[in-house]
Coordinates of C-alpha atoms (C1' of nucleotides) in Angstrom, one line a residue:
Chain A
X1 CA 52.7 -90.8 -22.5
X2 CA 55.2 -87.9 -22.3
X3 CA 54.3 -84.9 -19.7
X4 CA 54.0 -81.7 -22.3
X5 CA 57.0 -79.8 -21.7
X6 CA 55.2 -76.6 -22.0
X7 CA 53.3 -77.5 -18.8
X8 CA 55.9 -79.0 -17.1
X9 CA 57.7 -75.8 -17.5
X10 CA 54.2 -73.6 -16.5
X11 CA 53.6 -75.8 -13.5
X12 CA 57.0 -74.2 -11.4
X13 CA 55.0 -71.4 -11.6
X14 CA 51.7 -72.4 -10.1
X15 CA 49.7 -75.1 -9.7
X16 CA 47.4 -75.4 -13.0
X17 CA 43.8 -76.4 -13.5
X18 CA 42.9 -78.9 -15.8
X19 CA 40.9 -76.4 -18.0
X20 CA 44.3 -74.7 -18.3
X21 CA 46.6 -77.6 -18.9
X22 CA 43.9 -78.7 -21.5
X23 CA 44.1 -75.3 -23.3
X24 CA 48.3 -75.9 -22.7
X25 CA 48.1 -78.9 -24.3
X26 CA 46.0 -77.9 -27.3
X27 CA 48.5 -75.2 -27.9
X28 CA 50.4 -77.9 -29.2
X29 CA 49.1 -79.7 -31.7
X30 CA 49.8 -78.0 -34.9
X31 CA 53.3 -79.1 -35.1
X32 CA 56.0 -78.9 -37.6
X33 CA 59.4 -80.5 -37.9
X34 CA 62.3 -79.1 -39.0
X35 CA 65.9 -80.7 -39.5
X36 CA 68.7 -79.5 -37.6
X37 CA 70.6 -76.0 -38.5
X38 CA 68.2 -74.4 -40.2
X39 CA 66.7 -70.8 -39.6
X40 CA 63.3 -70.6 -38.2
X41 CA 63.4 -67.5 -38.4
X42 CA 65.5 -65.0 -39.6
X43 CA 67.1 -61.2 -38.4
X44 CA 65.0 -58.4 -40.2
X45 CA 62.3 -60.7 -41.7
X46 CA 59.1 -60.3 -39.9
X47 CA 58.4 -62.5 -37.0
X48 CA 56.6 -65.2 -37.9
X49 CA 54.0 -66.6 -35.7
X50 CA 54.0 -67.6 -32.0
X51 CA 55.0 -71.3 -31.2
X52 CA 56.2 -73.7 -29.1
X53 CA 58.9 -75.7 -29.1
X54 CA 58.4 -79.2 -28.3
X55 CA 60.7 -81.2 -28.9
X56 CA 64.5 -80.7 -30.1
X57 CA 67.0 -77.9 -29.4
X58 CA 66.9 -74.3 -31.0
X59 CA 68.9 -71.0 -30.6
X60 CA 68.5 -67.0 -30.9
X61 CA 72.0 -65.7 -32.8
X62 CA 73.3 -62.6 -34.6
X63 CA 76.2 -62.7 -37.3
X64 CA 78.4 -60.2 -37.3
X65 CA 79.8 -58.6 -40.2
X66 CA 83.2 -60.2 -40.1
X67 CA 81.1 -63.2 -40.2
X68 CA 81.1 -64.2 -36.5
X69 CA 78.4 -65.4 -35.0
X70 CA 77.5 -64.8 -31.1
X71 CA 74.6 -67.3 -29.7
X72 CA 72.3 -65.4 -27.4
X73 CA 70.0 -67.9 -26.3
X74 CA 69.2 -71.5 -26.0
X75 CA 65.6 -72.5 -26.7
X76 CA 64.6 -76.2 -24.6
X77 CA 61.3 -78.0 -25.1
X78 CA 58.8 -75.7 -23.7
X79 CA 60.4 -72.5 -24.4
X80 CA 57.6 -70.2 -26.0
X81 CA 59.1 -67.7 -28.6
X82 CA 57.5 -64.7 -30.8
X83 CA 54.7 -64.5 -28.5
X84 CA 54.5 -61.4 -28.5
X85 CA 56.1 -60.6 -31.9
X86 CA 53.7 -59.2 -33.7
X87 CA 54.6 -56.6 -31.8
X88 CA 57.0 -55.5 -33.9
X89 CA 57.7 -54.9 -37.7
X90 CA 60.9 -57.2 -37.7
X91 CA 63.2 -59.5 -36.3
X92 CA 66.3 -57.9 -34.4
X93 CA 67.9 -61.3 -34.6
X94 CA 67.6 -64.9 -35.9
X95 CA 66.2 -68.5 -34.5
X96 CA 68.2 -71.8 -35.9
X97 CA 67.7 -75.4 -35.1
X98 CA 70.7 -76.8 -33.8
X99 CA 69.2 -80.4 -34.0
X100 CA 65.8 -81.9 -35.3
X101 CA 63.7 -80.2 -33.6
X102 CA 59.7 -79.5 -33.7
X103 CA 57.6 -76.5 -33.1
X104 CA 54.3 -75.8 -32.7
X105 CA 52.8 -72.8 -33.9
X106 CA 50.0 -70.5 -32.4
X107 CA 48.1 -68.0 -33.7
X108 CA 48.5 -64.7 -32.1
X109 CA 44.7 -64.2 -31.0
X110 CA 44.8 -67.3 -28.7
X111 CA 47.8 -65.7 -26.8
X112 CA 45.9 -62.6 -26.2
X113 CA 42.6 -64.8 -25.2
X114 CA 44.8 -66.3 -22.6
X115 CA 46.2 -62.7 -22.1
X116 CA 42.9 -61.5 -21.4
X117 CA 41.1 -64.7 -20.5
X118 CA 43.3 -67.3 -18.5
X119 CA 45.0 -64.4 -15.4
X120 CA 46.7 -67.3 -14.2
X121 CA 48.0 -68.4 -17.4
X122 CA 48.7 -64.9 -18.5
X123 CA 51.0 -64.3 -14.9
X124 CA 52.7 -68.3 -16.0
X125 CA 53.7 -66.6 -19.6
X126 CA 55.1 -63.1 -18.0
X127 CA 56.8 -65.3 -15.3
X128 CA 58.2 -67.5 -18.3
X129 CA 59.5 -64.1 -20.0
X130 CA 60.8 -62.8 -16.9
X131 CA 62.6 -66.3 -16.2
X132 CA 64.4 -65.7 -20.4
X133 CA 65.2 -62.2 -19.1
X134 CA 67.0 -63.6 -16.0
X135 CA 68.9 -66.1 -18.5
X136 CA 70.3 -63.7 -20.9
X137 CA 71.1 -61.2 -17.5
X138 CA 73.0 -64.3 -16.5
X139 CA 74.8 -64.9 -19.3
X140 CA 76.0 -61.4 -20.1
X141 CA 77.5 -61.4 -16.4
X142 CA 78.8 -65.0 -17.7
X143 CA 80.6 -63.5 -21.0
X144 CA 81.6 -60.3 -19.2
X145 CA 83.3 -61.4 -16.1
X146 CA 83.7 -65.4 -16.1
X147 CA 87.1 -67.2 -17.1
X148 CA 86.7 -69.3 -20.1
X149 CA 86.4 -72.3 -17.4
X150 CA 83.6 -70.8 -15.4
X151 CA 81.5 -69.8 -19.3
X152 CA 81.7 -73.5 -20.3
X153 CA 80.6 -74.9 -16.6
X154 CA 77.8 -72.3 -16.6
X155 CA 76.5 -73.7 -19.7
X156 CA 76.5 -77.2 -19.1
X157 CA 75.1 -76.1 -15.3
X158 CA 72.3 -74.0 -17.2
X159 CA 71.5 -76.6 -19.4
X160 CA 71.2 -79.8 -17.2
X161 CA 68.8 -77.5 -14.6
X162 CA 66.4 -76.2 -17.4
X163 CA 66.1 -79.8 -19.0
X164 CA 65.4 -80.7 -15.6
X165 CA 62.6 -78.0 -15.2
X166 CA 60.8 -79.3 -18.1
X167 CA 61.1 -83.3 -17.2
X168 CA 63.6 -84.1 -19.9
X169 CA 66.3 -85.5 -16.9
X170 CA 66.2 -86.7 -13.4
X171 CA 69.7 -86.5 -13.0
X172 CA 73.1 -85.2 -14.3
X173 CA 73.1 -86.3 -17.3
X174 CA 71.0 -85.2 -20.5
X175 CA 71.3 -84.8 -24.3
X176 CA 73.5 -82.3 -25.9
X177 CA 74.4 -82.8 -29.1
X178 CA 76.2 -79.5 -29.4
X179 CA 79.4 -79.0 -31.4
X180 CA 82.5 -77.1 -29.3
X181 CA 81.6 -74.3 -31.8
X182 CA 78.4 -74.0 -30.8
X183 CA 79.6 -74.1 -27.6
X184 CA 82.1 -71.4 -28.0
X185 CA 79.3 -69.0 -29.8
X186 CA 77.2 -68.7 -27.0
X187 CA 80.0 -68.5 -24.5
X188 CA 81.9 -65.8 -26.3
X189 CA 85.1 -67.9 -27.0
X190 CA 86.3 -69.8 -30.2
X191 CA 85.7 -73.4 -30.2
X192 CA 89.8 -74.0 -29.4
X193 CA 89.1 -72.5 -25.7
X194 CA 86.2 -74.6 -25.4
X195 CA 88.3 -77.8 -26.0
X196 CA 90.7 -76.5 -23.6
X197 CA 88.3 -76.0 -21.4
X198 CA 86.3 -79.5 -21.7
X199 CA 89.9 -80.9 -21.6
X200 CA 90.4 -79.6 -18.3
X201 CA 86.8 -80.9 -16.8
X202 CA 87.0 -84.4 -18.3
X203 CA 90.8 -85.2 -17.0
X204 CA 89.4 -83.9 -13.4
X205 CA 86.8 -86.2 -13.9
X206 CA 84.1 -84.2 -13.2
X207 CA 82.0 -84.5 -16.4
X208 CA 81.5 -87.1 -19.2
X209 CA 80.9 -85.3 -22.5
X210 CA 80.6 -87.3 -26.0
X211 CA 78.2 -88.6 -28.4
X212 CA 75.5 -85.3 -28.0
X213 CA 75.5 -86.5 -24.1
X214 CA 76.7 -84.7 -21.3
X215 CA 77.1 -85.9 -17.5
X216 CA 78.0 -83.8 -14.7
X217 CA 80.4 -86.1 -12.5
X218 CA 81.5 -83.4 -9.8
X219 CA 78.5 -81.2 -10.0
X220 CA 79.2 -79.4 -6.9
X221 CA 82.7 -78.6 -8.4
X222 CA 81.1 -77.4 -11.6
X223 CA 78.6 -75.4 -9.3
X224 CA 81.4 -73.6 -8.2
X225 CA 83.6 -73.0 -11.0
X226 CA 80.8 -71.4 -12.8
X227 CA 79.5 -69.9 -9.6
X228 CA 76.2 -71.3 -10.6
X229 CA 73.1 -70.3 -8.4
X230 CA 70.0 -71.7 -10.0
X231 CA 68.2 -68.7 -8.2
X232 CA 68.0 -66.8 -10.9
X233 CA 65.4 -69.7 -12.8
X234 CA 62.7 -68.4 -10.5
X235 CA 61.7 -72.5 -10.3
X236 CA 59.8 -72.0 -6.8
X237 CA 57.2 -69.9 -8.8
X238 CA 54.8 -67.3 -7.7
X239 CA 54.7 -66.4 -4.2
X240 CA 51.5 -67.5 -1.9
X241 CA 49.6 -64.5 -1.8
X242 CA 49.8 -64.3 -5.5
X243 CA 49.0 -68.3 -6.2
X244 CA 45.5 -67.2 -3.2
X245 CA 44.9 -64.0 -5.6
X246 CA 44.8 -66.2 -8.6
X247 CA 42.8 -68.9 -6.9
X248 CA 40.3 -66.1 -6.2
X249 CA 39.3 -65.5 -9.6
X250 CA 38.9 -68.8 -10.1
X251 CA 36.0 -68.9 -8.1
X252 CA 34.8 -65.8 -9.0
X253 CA 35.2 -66.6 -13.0
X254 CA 34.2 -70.4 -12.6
X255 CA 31.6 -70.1 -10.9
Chain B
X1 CA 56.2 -28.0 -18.8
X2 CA 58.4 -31.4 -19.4
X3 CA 56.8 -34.6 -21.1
X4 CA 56.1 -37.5 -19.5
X5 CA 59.2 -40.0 -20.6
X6 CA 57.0 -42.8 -20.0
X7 CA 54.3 -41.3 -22.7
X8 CA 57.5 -40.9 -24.8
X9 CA 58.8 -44.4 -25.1
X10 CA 54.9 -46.1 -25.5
X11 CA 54.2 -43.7 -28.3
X12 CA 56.7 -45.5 -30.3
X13 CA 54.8 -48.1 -30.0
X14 CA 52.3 -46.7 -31.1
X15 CA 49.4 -43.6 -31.1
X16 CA 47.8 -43.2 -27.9
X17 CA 44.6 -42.2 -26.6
X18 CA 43.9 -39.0 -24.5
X19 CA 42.8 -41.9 -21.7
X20 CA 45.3 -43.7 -21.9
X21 CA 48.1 -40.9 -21.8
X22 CA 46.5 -39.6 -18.8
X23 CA 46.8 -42.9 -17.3
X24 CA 50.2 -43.6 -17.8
X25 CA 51.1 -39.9 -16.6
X26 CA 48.9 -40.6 -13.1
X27 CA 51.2 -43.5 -12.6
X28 CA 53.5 -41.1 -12.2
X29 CA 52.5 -39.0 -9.4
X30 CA 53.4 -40.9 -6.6
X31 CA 57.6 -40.2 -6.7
X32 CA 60.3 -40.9 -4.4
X33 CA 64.0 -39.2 -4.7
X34 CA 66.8 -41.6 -4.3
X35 CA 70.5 -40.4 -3.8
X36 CA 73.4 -41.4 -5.9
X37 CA 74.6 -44.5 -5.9
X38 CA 72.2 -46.3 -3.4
X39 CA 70.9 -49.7 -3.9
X40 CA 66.7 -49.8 -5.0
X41 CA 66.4 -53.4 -4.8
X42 CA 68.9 -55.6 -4.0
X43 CA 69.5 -59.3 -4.8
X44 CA 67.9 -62.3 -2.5
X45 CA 65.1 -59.7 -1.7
X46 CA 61.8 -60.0 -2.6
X47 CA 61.0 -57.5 -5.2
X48 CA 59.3 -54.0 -4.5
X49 CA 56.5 -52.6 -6.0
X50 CA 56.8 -51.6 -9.6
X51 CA 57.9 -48.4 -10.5
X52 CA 58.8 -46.3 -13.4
X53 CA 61.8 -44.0 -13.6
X54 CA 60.6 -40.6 -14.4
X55 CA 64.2 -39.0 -13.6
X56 CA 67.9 -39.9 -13.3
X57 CA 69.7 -42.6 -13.8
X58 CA 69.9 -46.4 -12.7
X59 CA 71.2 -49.6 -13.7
X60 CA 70.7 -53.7 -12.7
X61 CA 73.9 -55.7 -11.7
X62 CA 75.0 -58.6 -10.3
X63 CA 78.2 -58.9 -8.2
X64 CA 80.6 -61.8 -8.2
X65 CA 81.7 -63.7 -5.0
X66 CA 85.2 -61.5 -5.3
X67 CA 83.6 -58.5 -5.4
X68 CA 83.7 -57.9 -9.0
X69 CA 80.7 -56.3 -10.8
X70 CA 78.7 -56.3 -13.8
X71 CA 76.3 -54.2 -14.9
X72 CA 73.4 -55.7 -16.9
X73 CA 71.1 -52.9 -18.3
X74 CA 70.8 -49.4 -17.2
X75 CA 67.6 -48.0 -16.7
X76 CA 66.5 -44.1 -18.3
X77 CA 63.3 -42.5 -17.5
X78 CA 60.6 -43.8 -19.6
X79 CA 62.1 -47.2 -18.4
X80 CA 59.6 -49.7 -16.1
X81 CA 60.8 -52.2 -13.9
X82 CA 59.8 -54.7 -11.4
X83 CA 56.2 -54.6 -12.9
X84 CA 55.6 -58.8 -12.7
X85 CA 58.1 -58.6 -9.9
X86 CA 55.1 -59.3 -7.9
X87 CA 55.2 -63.0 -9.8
X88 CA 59.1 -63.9 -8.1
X89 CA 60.1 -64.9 -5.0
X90 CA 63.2 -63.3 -5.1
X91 CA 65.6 -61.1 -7.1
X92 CA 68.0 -62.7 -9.2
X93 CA 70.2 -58.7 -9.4
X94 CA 70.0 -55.5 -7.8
X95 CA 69.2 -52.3 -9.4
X96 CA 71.0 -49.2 -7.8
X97 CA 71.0 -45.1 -8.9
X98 CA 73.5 -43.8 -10.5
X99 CA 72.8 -40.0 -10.2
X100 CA 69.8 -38.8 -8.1
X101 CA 66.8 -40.3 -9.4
X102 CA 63.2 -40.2 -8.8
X103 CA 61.0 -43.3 -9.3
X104 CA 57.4 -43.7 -8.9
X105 CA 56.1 -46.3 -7.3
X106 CA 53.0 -48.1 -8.9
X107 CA 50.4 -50.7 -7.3
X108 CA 50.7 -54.1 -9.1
X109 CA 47.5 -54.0 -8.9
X110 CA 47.0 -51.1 -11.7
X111 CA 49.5 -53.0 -13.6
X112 CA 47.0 -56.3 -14.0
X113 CA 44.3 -53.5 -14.6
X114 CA 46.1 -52.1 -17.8
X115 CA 46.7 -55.7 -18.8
X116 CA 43.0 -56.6 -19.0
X117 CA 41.7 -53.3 -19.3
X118 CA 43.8 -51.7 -22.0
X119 CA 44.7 -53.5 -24.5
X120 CA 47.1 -51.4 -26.6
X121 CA 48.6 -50.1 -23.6
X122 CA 48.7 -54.2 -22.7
X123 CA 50.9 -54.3 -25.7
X124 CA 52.4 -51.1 -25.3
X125 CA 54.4 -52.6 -22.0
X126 CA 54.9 -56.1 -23.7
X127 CA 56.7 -54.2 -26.5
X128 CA 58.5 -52.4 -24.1
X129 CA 59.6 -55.7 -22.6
X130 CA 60.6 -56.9 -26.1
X131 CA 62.9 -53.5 -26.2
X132 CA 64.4 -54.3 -23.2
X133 CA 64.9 -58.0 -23.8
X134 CA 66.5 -56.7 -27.1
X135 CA 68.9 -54.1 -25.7
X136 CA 70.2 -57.6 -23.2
X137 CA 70.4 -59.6 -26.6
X138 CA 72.8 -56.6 -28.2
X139 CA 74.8 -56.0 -25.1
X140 CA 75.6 -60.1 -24.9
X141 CA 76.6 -59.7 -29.0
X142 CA 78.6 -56.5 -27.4
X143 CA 80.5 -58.3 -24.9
X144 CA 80.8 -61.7 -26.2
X145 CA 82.2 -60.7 -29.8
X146 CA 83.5 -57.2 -29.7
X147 CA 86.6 -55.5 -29.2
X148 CA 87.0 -52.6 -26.1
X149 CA 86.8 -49.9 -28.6
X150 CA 83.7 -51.6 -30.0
X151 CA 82.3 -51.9 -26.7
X152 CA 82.5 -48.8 -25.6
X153 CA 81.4 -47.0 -28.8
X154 CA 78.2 -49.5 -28.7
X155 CA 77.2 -47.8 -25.5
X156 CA 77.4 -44.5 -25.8
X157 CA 75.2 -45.0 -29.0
X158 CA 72.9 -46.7 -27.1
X159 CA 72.9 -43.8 -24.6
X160 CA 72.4 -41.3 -27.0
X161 CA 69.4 -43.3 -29.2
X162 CA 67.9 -43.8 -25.8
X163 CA 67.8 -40.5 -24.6
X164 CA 66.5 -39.2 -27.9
X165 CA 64.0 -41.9 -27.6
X166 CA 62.1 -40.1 -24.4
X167 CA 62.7 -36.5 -25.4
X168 CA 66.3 -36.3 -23.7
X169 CA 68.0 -35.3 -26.5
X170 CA 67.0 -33.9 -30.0
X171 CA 70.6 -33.6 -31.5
X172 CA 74.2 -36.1 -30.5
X173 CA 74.5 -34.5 -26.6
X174 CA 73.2 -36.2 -24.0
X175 CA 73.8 -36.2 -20.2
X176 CA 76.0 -38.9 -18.8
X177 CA 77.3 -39.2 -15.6
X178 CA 78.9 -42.1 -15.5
X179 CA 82.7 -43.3 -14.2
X180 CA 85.4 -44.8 -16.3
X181 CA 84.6 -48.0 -13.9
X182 CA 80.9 -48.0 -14.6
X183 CA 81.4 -48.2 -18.4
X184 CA 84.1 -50.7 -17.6
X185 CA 81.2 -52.9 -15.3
X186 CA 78.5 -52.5 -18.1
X187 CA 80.9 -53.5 -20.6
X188 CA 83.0 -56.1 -19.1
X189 CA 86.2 -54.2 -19.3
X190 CA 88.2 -52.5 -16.4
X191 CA 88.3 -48.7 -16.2
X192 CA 91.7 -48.3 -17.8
X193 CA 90.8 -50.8 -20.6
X194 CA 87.8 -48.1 -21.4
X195 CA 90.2 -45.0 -20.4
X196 CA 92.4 -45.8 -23.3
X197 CA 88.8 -46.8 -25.5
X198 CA 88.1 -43.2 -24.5
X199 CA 91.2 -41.3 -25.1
X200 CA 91.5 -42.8 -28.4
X201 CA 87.7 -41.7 -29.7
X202 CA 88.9 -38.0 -28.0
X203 CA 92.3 -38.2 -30.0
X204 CA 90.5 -38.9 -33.2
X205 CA 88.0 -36.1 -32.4
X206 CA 84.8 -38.6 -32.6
X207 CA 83.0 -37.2 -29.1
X208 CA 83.8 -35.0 -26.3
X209 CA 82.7 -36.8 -23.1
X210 CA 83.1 -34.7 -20.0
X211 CA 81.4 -33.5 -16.6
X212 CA 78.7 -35.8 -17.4
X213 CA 78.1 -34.6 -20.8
X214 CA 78.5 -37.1 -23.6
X215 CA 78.8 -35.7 -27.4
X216 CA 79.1 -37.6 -30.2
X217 CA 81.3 -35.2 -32.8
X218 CA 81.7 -38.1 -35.4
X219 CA 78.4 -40.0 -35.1
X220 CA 79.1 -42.3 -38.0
X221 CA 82.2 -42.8 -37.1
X222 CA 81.1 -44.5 -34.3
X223 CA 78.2 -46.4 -35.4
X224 CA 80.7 -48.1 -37.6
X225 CA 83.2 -48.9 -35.0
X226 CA 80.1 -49.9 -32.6
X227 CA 78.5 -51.6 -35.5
X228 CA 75.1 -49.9 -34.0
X229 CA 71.7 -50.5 -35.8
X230 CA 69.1 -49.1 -34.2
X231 CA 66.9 -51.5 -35.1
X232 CA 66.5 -53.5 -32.0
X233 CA 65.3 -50.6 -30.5
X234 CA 62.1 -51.2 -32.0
X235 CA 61.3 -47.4 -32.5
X236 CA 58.9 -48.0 -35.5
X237 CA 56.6 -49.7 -33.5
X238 CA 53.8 -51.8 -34.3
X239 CA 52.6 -53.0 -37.9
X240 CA 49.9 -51.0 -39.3
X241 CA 47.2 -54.0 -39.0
X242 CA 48.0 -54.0 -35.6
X243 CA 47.7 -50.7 -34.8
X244 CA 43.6 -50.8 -36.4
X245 CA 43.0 -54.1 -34.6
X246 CA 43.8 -51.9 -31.1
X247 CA 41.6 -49.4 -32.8
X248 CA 39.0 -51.8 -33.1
X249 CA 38.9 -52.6 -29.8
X250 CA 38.9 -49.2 -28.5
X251 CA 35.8 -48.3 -31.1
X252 CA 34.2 -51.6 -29.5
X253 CA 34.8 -50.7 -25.9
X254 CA 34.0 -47.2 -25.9
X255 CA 31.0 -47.6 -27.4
Chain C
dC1 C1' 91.6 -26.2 0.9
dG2 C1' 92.6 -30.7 2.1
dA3 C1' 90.6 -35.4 1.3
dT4 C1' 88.9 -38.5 -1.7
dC5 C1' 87.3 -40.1 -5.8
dT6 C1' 88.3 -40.2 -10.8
dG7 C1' 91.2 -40.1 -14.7
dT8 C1' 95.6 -41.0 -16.9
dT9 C1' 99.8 -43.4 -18.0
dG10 C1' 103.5 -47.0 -18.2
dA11 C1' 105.2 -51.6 -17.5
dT12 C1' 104.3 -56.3 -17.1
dA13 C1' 101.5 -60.5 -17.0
dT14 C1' 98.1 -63.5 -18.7
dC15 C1' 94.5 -65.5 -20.9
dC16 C1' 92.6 -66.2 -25.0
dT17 C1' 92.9 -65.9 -30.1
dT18 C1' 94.9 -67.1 -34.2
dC19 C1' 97.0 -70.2 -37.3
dA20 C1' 98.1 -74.6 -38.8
dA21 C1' 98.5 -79.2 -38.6
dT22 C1' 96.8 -83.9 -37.3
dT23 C1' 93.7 -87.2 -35.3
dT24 C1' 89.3 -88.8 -34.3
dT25 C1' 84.5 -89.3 -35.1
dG26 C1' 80.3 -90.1 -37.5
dG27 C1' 77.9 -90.8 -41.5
dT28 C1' 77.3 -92.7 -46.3
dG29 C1' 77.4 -95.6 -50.1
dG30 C1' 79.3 -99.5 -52.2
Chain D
dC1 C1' 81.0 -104.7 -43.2
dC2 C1' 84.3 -101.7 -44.9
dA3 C1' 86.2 -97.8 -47.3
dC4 C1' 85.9 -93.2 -47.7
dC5 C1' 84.7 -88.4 -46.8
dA6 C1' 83.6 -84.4 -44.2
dA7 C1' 83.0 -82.5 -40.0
dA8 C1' 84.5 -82.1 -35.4
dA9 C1' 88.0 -82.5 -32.0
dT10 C1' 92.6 -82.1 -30.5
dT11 C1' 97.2 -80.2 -30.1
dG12 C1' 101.2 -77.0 -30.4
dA13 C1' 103.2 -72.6 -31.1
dA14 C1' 103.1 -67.7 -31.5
dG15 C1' 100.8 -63.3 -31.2
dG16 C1' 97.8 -59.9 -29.3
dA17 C1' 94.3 -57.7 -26.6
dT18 C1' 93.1 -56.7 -22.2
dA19 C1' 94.0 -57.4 -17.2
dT20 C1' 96.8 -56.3 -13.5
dC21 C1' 99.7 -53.4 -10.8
dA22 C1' 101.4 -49.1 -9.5
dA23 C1' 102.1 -44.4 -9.5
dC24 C1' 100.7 -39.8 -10.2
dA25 C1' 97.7 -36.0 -11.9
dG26 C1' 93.4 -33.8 -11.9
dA27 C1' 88.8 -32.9 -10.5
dT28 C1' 85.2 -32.5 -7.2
dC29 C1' 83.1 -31.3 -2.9
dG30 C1' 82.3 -30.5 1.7

DNA sequence: CGATCTGTTGATATCCTTCAATTTTGGTGG
DNA sequence: CCACCAAAATTGAAGGATATCAACAGATCG
């Protein structure tokens, strides 16, 4: 039986209860499939309900007007998204598969319960958000100041440590089946520097990169060609006083 | 007498109570001045309190092991920041003034009080999250896709729709104190890359930009170079049904 | 009123884009 | 299993946008 990604994911943050991995876990039963590149949801429709993804691989993009595209986002197994969005009247930017990929839709009332309900759960989805934020900081100082080298290793780097995080590898290698396109769109180049690029890392022999699967070979040289710290994916979770506070009102609320 | 930038940017969101105003505005009391150009947080530290930025200027970056820079978001008053920072271990950027600046300081505490004590102002700071997480999304479309002119023109929008959004500006001139190199580090240029970005909107009579005041004389002009929409800005606010459902809530718990 | 930071300009270098094949891969139907 | 097709990857050549380097002018501030 495969560990829910969701609460893979949740558990860098703290150590969960079984009330709260239940309620996880029952987050994710209304699932539906989609194939791969198609929109889930689009820029300037409104957002459509909170889910989960659970299984597949997913991205936020805007097009441009020229008809370029620039990929903000990866969503992995256990990424949350619109969880919040009814929030707001619309979509500032679109969600497509980029593989088959399944979701899991919540309704919006059970994410405030747990909100106002679940503190420890609530603190796990802010710390999730405040991990995304750290993602997109890291790519905008990835697109802004990185050589077209140190983009690509980035990616890969960011990829193999967040499939990691939610139990989908235990070593360097994981599935990718992304096109050099794709590639290119999220790191701000066109897919002829990406090749150039992946040239470059596969003659060194430092990664293995065919057939939607990607091994590192050299990590520590990718490390450092992307100057990749995986600091910034907040992995070591909520400091101990924090974990004690939450443990608190457990016993106060269970009791 | 001045309103309260933070009351600003949450009424976007959406109409708030005389209670709830005057809790947001006693957040604010407790202020400390900063300098120019001084660090508030730094990277590898563990986070300070959270504070909102009732004056000045400030802005997160990340520097590079040779020394370059880049500058993620910049932070107006009305902005919050570090308010789950209490959920990390350590900061993944820095945050540092860019003109004097006065923050207050606020007790996580309060924040996890608003959360499950005040809904709609609960909401109020996750849409406020969702703005910020937008303006990230737009400046990695910015960088990754757009040309120096397009850059630069993208940010001073930004910086004016900002401004206006608090009660900074009511017509195209804001204040702006900022260096050719700190444009350049937000937008992942260097400073003579946006000097000539700059001389050519000045040429062409678009905006006058000067002693730290920024004008924009030929504001369409610019949006269509910039290819701004203001529409990730999320200035609307929430959908009518849920604006009642808060109102529901409020009827229910001030009963 | 000098010292320093910021802005401006020109010349050159470089990385990446653009354009245009050509090859390879992967999938599909016969 | 093979032939065929479309999508993706690969490669070379040329052009262009921005970086880099360097010098000087102008502004700001104790």
């Amino acid at each position: 039986m495969k560990i829910n990604p969701l609460v893979a994911k949740l558990s860098h943050f703290a150590v969960l209860s079984a009330e709260e991995i239940a309620l996880l876990e029952s987050l994710c039963v209304n699932e539906e499939s989609f194939p791969a590149h198609v929109d889930i949801v689009t820029e300037g429709q409104v957002p459509r309900s909170p889910f989960v993804l659970t299984d597949g691989l997913a991205c936020r993009y805007r097009v441009l007007r020229d008809g370029r595209r620039q990929i903000l986002t990866f969503l992995v197994p256990g990424d949350t998204s619109n969880l919040h969005g009814f929030l707001i009247q619309a979509m500032d930017h679109s969600i497509a598969t980029l593989m088959p990929t399944r979701i899991a839709m919540v309704q919006w009332e059970i994410v405030m319960g747990i909100t106002t309900g679940y503190p420890r759960l609530g603190g796990a989805l802010w710390w999730s958000a405040l991990q995304e934020e750290a993602i997109m900081r890291e790519r905008i100082v990835s697109i802004g100041r990185r050589s077209a080298r140190g983009r690509i290793a980035y990616l890969l780097c960011e990829f193999v440590w967040r499939q990691r995080a939610v139990g989908l590898s235990n070593d360097d290698e994981i599935r990718l089946p992304l096109t050099q396109t794709e590639l290119g769109d999220a790191a701000g180049l066109t897919s002829v520097a990406v090749n150039r690029a992946l040239q470059d890392f596969r003659r060194n022999g430092w990664i293995k990169f065919s057939r939607g699967r990607l091994t590192l070979l050299a990590t520590e040289k990718l490390l450092d060609i992307a100057q990749f710290s995986q600091r910034y994916l907040h992995l070591d979770g909520a400091p101990t006083p924090i974990r004690r506070y939450f443990d608190q009102l457990d016993r106060a609320g269970g009791a």
